[in-house]
XYZ file of C-alpha atoms in Angstrom:
516
model
C 126.710 93.033 103.454
C 125.923 95.066 106.566
C 122.489 96.358 107.538
C 123.562 100.004 107.231
C 122.605 101.133 103.714
C 125.125 102.997 101.614
C 123.997 106.529 100.682
C 124.098 105.631 96.961
C 121.688 102.671 97.241
C 117.865 102.986 97.028
C 117.722 102.277 100.761
C 120.345 104.977 101.316
C 118.303 107.421 99.250
C 115.240 106.745 101.386
C 117.253 106.965 104.587
C 118.387 110.391 103.392
C 114.736 111.328 102.838
C 113.808 110.144 106.332
C 116.551 112.314 107.849
C 115.181 115.189 105.739
C 111.760 114.536 107.308
C 113.341 114.701 110.762
C 115.144 117.883 109.784
C 111.858 119.498 108.736
C 110.184 118.226 111.905
C 112.410 120.447 114.035
C 112.802 123.379 111.600
C 109.568 125.192 112.408
C 110.969 127.308 115.205
C 110.803 130.262 112.773
C 107.004 130.054 113.108
C 107.086 129.941 116.923
C 107.615 133.667 117.509
C 104.240 133.960 119.254
C 105.396 131.414 121.826
C 107.937 133.817 123.290
C 106.839 137.217 121.925
C 104.909 138.191 125.062
C 107.991 137.467 127.185
C 110.146 139.687 124.959
C 107.522 142.432 124.959
C 107.366 142.470 128.753
C 111.119 142.173 129.328
C 111.960 144.946 126.854
C 108.882 147.154 127.447
C 108.013 147.251 123.752
C 105.057 148.653 121.851
C 103.317 146.294 119.426
C 104.996 148.030 116.478
C 108.423 147.522 118.055
C 107.594 143.878 118.786
C 106.357 143.315 115.237
C 109.551 144.839 113.882
C 111.464 142.237 115.881
C 109.437 139.559 114.093
C 110.224 141.301 110.798
C 113.934 141.158 111.676
C 113.534 137.407 112.201
C 111.895 137.098 108.791
C 114.484 139.374 107.148
C 116.939 136.638 108.063
C 115.059 134.557 105.495
C 116.082 137.102 102.827
C 119.645 135.970 103.303
C 118.451 132.591 102.065
C 119.961 133.810 98.804
C 123.293 132.744 100.299
C 122.372 129.044 100.750
C 120.555 129.228 97.407
C 123.760 130.295 95.672
C 125.828 127.881 97.745
C 123.590 124.848 97.137
C 125.251 124.124 93.769
C 128.768 124.819 95.046
C 129.161 123.278 98.488
C 127.868 119.934 99.825
C 124.638 119.584 101.799
C 126.418 118.558 105.048
C 128.176 121.922 105.181
C 124.882 123.758 104.557
C 123.346 121.807 107.431
C 126.235 122.602 109.766
C 126.022 126.338 109.047
C 122.274 126.303 109.757
C 122.674 124.362 112.999
C 125.387 126.715 114.294
C 123.252 129.783 113.451
C 120.320 128.241 115.344
C 122.574 127.551 118.320
C 123.756 131.178 118.385
C 120.474 132.937 117.564
C 118.031 130.945 119.664
C 120.668 130.375 122.324
C 120.929 134.126 122.984
C 117.117 134.448 122.980
C 116.961 131.640 125.544
C 119.493 133.425 127.770
C 117.358 136.582 127.603
C 113.938 134.993 128.215
C 115.364 132.767 130.978
C 116.666 135.995 132.583
C 120.217 134.668 132.667
C 121.340 137.858 130.898
C 119.673 141.239 130.489
C 117.998 142.041 127.157
C 120.491 143.309 124.609
C 120.065 146.691 122.892
C 117.077 146.711 120.527
C 119.184 146.819 117.344
C 121.309 143.903 118.551
C 118.180 141.880 119.365
C 117.103 142.500 115.774
C 120.441 141.081 114.577
C 120.092 138.034 116.840
C 116.577 137.348 115.557
C 117.860 137.750 111.982
C 120.542 135.124 112.634
C 117.936 132.815 114.155
C 115.616 133.265 111.175
C 118.416 132.710 108.673
C 119.356 129.360 110.224
C 116.274 127.661 108.824
C 117.034 128.695 105.223
C 120.359 126.811 105.280
C 118.792 123.678 106.704
C 115.704 123.755 104.467
C 117.759 124.316 101.298
C 120.162 121.550 102.316
C 117.376 118.965 102.521
C 114.926 120.226 99.890
C 117.234 120.514 96.856
C 118.738 116.983 96.973
C 115.360 115.392 97.781
C 113.677 117.138 94.828
C 116.458 115.939 92.524
C 116.524 112.402 93.939
C 112.774 111.919 93.362
C 112.176 113.967 90.199
C 108.982 112.173 89.168
C 107.543 112.525 92.656
C 108.572 116.088 93.437
C 104.985 116.982 94.406
C 104.779 114.348 97.159
C 108.351 115.205 98.220
C 107.598 118.872 98.815
C 104.166 118.139 100.267
C 105.512 115.690 102.825
C 108.573 117.758 103.756
C 106.589 120.975 104.121
C 103.849 119.077 105.937
C 106.368 118.004 108.552
C 107.748 121.556 108.584
C 104.234 122.823 109.327
C 103.919 120.262 112.108
C 107.288 121.102 113.603
C 106.149 124.063 115.704
C 103.305 121.958 117.058
C 105.783 119.170 117.803
C 108.092 121.500 119.710
C 105.355 123.347 121.612
C 103.553 120.130 122.562
C 106.801 118.538 123.708
C 107.395 121.592 125.879
C 103.877 121.190 127.294
C 104.510 117.474 127.858
C 107.565 118.451 129.898
C 105.147 120.397 132.146
C 106.757 123.661 131.157
C 104.840 126.799 130.188
C 108.080 128.774 130.176
C 108.788 130.104 126.648
C 112.504 129.796 127.362
C 112.118 125.993 127.121
C 110.890 126.335 123.546
C 113.880 128.529 122.725
C 116.309 126.122 124.383
C 114.968 123.251 122.271
C 115.177 125.435 119.152
C 118.844 126.110 119.944
C 120.158 122.647 120.794
C 117.966 120.119 118.928
C 118.951 121.061 115.317
C 122.649 120.179 115.720
C 122.313 116.410 116.364
C 119.562 116.094 113.722
C 121.729 117.954 111.191
C 124.632 115.617 111.922
C 122.376 112.608 111.246
C 121.137 114.136 107.974
C 124.705 115.013 106.934
C 125.660 111.315 107.069
C 122.989 110.071 104.663
C 121.553 112.927 102.579
C 123.206 112.861 99.131
C 122.155 113.507 95.546
C 121.538 110.108 93.937
C 120.428 109.314 90.358
C 116.603 109.215 90.302
C 114.571 106.128 89.459
C 114.862 105.138 85.807
C 112.088 102.554 85.348
C 108.284 102.729 85.698
C 108.400 99.938 88.295
C 110.801 101.907 90.502
C 108.709 105.066 90.149
C 105.547 103.162 91.034
C 107.263 101.709 94.091
C 108.398 105.185 95.138
C 104.851 106.526 94.782
C 103.584 103.749 97.042
C 106.168 104.552 99.692
C 105.333 108.252 99.492
C 101.660 107.433 99.986
C 102.478 105.523 103.158
C 104.779 108.302 104.407
C 102.040 110.844 103.774
C 99.586 108.699 105.739
C 102.040 108.613 108.646
C 102.216 112.427 108.528
C 98.412 112.655 108.671
C 98.340 110.290 111.652
C 100.940 112.472 113.370
C 98.900 115.622 112.650
C 95.712 114.072 114.055
C 97.635 112.843 117.100
C 98.936 116.343 117.817
C 95.490 117.852 117.249
C 93.839 115.453 119.688
C 96.443 116.254 122.328
C 95.904 119.991 121.805
C 92.110 120.019 122.052
C 91.779 117.648 125.030
C 92.941 120.234 127.550
C 95.298 119.825 130.489
C 96.963 116.441 130.946
C 98.552 114.638 133.865
C 102.295 114.072 133.975
C 101.818 110.375 133.123
C 99.678 111.126 130.061
C 102.138 113.808 128.948
C 105.047 111.371 129.259
C 103.198 108.697 127.252
C 102.296 111.334 124.656
C 105.964 112.253 124.239
C 106.991 108.583 123.858
C 104.345 107.886 121.185
C 105.245 111.141 119.432
C 108.872 110.050 119.120
C 107.756 106.642 117.811
C 105.600 108.335 115.142
C 108.536 110.520 114.114
C 110.745 107.416 113.814
C 108.121 105.382 111.894
C 109.242 106.379 108.342
C 112.456 104.432 109.052
C 110.653 101.225 108.119
C 111.038 102.091 104.400
C 114.876 102.064 104.226
C 114.951 99.101 106.636
C 112.576 97.164 104.373
C 114.688 98.021 101.321
C 117.848 96.818 103.085
C 116.237 93.485 103.948
C 114.847 93.223 100.416
C 118.288 93.805 98.916
C 119.733 90.994 101.048
C 117.301 88.469 99.557
C 117.300 89.048 95.763
C 114.718 87.083 93.807
C 115.691 84.527 91.143
C 113.917 86.507 88.455
C 116.027 89.564 89.236
C 119.237 87.506 88.931
C 118.101 86.026 85.606
C 117.189 89.491 84.373
C 120.614 90.815 85.289
C 122.281 87.955 83.371
C 120.180 88.548 80.256
C 120.848 92.287 80.364
C 124.574 91.633 80.762
C 124.582 89.201 77.816
C 122.734 91.679 75.589
C 125.051 94.463 76.582
C 128.145 92.456 75.673
C 126.828 91.054 72.393
C 124.977 94.101 71.092
C 126.806 95.425 68.001
C 128.181 98.946 68.192
C 127.295 101.672 65.710
C 129.497 101.965 62.679
C 131.945 104.831 62.526
C 129.980 106.706 59.835
C 126.734 106.440 61.815
C 128.484 107.673 64.947
C 129.886 110.736 63.203
C 126.540 111.557 61.590
C 124.637 111.268 64.858
C 127.249 113.343 66.706
C 126.934 116.125 64.092
C 123.142 116.136 64.428
C 123.459 116.243 68.207
C 125.787 119.253 68.190
C 123.559 121.055 65.662
C 120.595 120.505 67.978
C 122.546 121.739 70.998
C 123.644 124.866 69.132
C 120.041 125.700 68.208
C 118.857 125.125 71.784
C 121.573 127.417 73.152
C 120.415 130.231 70.881
C 116.752 130.152 71.951
C 115.553 131.130 75.438
C 113.988 128.365 77.532
C 110.223 127.987 77.518
C 108.100 127.409 80.602
C 108.712 123.859 81.781
C 112.444 123.878 80.930
C 115.450 124.767 83.099
C 115.712 128.532 83.698
C 118.499 130.539 85.257
C 117.252 133.043 87.812
C 117.586 135.908 85.298
C 115.678 133.946 82.655
C 112.943 133.257 85.215
C 112.822 136.992 86.055
C 111.937 137.712 82.401
C 108.803 135.547 82.511
C 105.366 136.791 83.494
C 104.669 133.459 85.208
C 107.451 133.994 87.759
C 106.033 137.314 88.937
C 102.476 135.974 89.032
C 103.698 133.129 91.234
C 105.709 135.587 93.359
C 102.723 137.901 93.884
C 100.329 135.071 94.633
C 102.744 133.591 97.153
C 103.137 137.005 98.811
C 99.386 137.313 99.351
C 99.181 133.849 100.872
C 102.267 133.450 103.046
C 102.652 137.144 103.918
C 99.232 137.329 105.545
C 99.514 133.866 107.085
C 102.868 134.698 108.631
C 101.342 137.857 110.121
C 98.829 135.770 112.045
C 101.591 133.445 113.272
C 103.778 136.327 114.419
C 100.897 138.113 116.190
C 99.049 135.111 117.619
C 100.271 135.902 121.143
C 98.680 139.348 121.084
C 95.617 138.211 119.082
C 94.835 135.593 121.728
C 95.494 138.081 124.511
C 93.180 140.644 122.896
C 90.389 138.056 122.710
C 90.867 136.996 126.336
C 92.930 133.811 125.989
C 95.673 133.488 128.591
C 97.515 130.599 126.900
C 97.912 130.809 123.110
C 100.136 127.741 122.691
C 97.173 125.707 121.443
C 96.514 128.248 118.673
C 100.186 128.291 117.688
C 99.983 124.505 117.460
C 96.713 124.529 115.488
C 97.816 127.105 112.942
C 101.140 125.385 112.252
C 100.030 121.752 112.587
C 97.438 121.369 109.838
C 99.064 120.006 106.666
C 99.268 123.025 91.849
C 97.978 126.461 90.696
C 94.266 125.471 90.943
C 94.768 124.174 94.482
C 96.462 127.383 95.566
C 93.552 129.399 94.150
C 91.149 127.388 96.289
C 93.364 127.872 99.340
C 93.291 131.662 98.905
C 89.498 131.724 99.115
C 89.459 129.500 102.199
C 92.168 131.680 103.762
C 90.037 134.783 103.130
C 87.137 133.052 104.883
C 89.443 132.254 107.809
C 90.362 135.929 108.218
C 86.709 136.978 108.115
C 85.896 134.436 110.841
C 88.736 135.814 112.967
C 87.482 139.368 112.409
C 84.007 138.384 113.676
C 85.566 137.355 117.012
C 82.676 135.061 117.906
C 83.158 132.367 120.579
C 85.432 129.686 119.127
C 86.225 131.744 116.019
C 89.937 131.818 116.830
C 89.988 127.996 116.841
C 88.256 127.755 113.442
C 90.224 130.631 111.913
C 93.533 129.213 113.129
C 92.838 125.846 111.503
C 91.685 127.363 108.181
C 94.633 129.743 107.933
C 97.031 126.961 108.953
C 95.637 124.592 106.298
C 95.882 127.210 103.548
C 99.345 128.395 104.560
C 100.603 124.827 104.433
C 98.924 124.187 101.064
C 100.397 127.306 99.508
C 103.910 126.606 100.757
C 103.844 122.935 99.748
C 102.399 123.566 96.271
C 104.636 126.542 95.456
C 107.736 124.335 95.579
C 106.832 121.718 92.936
C 105.115 124.420 90.874
C 108.354 126.427 90.702
C 110.347 123.299 89.792
C 107.854 122.323 87.072
C 107.777 125.789 85.509
C 111.471 126.707 85.830
C 113.287 123.363 86.167
C 115.507 121.804 88.814
C 118.939 122.858 87.561
C 118.921 126.192 89.418
C 116.104 125.300 91.803
C 117.991 126.130 95.021
C 118.362 129.793 94.083
C 114.895 130.140 92.522
C 113.312 128.656 95.659
C 115.150 131.100 97.925
C 114.149 134.037 95.710
C 110.498 133.037 96.026
C 110.654 132.738 99.821
C 111.778 136.366 99.974
C 108.013 136.756 100.288
C 108.389 135.737 103.941
C 110.323 138.856 105.044
C 108.529 141.074 102.500
C 105.101 139.876 103.621
C 106.123 140.091 107.264
C 107.235 143.707 106.797
C 104.116 144.783 104.867
C 101.397 142.941 106.778
C 102.942 142.428 110.220
C 105.503 145.211 110.696
C 103.439 147.962 109.067
C 99.780 146.965 108.875
C 99.257 144.976 112.089
C 101.753 146.993 114.126
C 100.333 150.424 113.308
C 96.682 149.394 113.540
C 97.193 147.616 116.875
C 99.063 150.577 118.390
C 96.288 152.917 117.207
C 93.833 150.950 119.349
C 96.129 150.169 122.306
C 96.616 151.991 125.604
C 100.013 152.686 127.130
C 101.318 150.648 130.037
C 103.888 151.435 132.704
C 107.428 151.196 131.380
C 106.686 152.303 127.811
C 104.805 149.274 126.402
C 101.135 149.030 125.432
C 98.262 146.553 125.280
C 94.850 146.211 123.660
C 91.906 144.028 124.665
C 88.876 143.329 122.511
C 87.819 142.218 119.035
C 88.505 145.691 117.595
C 92.278 145.323 118.109
C 92.805 143.218 114.974
C 89.459 143.415 113.109
C 90.623 145.818 110.384
C 93.864 143.835 109.992
C 91.881 140.667 109.236
C 89.600 142.462 106.762
C 92.548 143.871 104.801
C 94.305 140.492 104.768
C 91.085 138.890 103.499
C 91.110 141.330 100.572
C 94.780 140.487 99.918
C 93.845 136.794 99.776
C 91.194 137.507 97.146
C 93.830 139.346 95.072
C 96.044 136.285 95.441
C 93.141 134.116 94.203
C 92.915 136.233 91.039
C 96.648 135.809 90.404
C 96.366 132.041 90.883
C 93.541 131.820 88.337
C 95.670 133.793 85.872
C 98.579 131.409 86.443
C 96.290 128.414 85.839
C 95.273 129.879 82.475
C 98.828 130.695 81.398
C 100.293 127.305 82.362
C 97.517 124.921 81.281
C 99.521 123.717 78.244
C 102.562 122.989 80.415
C 100.557 120.878 82.827
C 98.776 119.114 79.978
C 102.203 117.947 78.734
C 103.298 116.949 82.240
C 100.196 114.847 82.842
C 100.432 113.307 79.345
C 104.020 112.226 80.010
C 102.956 110.587 83.279
C 100.082 108.644 81.713
């Protein structure tokens, strides 16, 4: 037996998960708009409203996540990954050519299309890794989504810090990495990421939980490592090089799990061999059911199936997207998610101008902080903390942007990570790919409402015109009202989360009872 695990073995399943982690680690370029937004604004002489509408176009690309959602049950994950990688190459590749001044900026409408293609690339890649991982580890879907979305949250910090380690403050470097890095990572994931039957015994599930705990600890170590690098200021070229080497080692560290499982499979214990023999003997010698019993049980089974087909599914069972639409719980979850991710995404998209308004020349550290900090009750708590973060930003006291960035980043990550297992627990995994992509329509919708309309109009109302047709605003007043309104939206989201807790308490009581 070779040391390369087959995709259908437990080691192969974990190797697929590790490649999914890598895929999420480089998928956060959608949150890096602030890294290159100032360059686009200057090159194209845009107002803040025009710039924000470009960010909305990027997020509208997420709306076309319905396509990978529909395709996830019809075409294999490798093809989904390839489509996403090619879109990233085209979308971010053109943006790199523009910001590197290799070509002139394209017409405004065409730049919107390019940003839409770039934004859509992530939905193909995220769906391709999330759906099989959730199905492969059904009993651990919470840790699966938490870890994957934790690495997704860290990915922008990973990319921006790597750019800084390369001694490059040029935003075109970030865009170049966003264009070319996904393709080789997607090819690696395409080799190993498959849907595999989930664990069937308590021992296997317990072992999986232990491995997930270790993987989560590695993610926390990575987050702390990135945070320390960010807050320690400017670094020498030697320190930056060593940082990049250690960062790559930390990203590769989850590989020890499939490697350990391969080695373990090569040295089976005697007790396992004896157990296999006993099970084989029992299987061969166990008497079959009599013909009459078989017929009777088959009739009962078909009667049960017929009854189940006539009744609509209840919360906690598999729902089609139209059945989910008819539930109050779906729309509560949708509205709550809108309040959380819509406002959080507004801060991410506008961080370049927020930092500039408050007198910070380099906002890369805030982009890294807000994206690098990784069920309904938890989301309710996150809404309140997020509201506090917006209030702190509105106060514009010294250091408030640091504190606000961390709080908003924490809550954004919590909401995103918890929404995924919550949706799978309430509406099932059978049609999860499409349901997930319907829920993340909140990204473009929230971006349009809070960033394109609210932040864009309020900023332009305070800004002064600049030569060439653009504008700028300096001072705490530029975004104060935006933060206050988004704080109110977070409190509304908190109310929706509390309502969802009340309506789903029986479902979660059954889930926890089954796990006891």
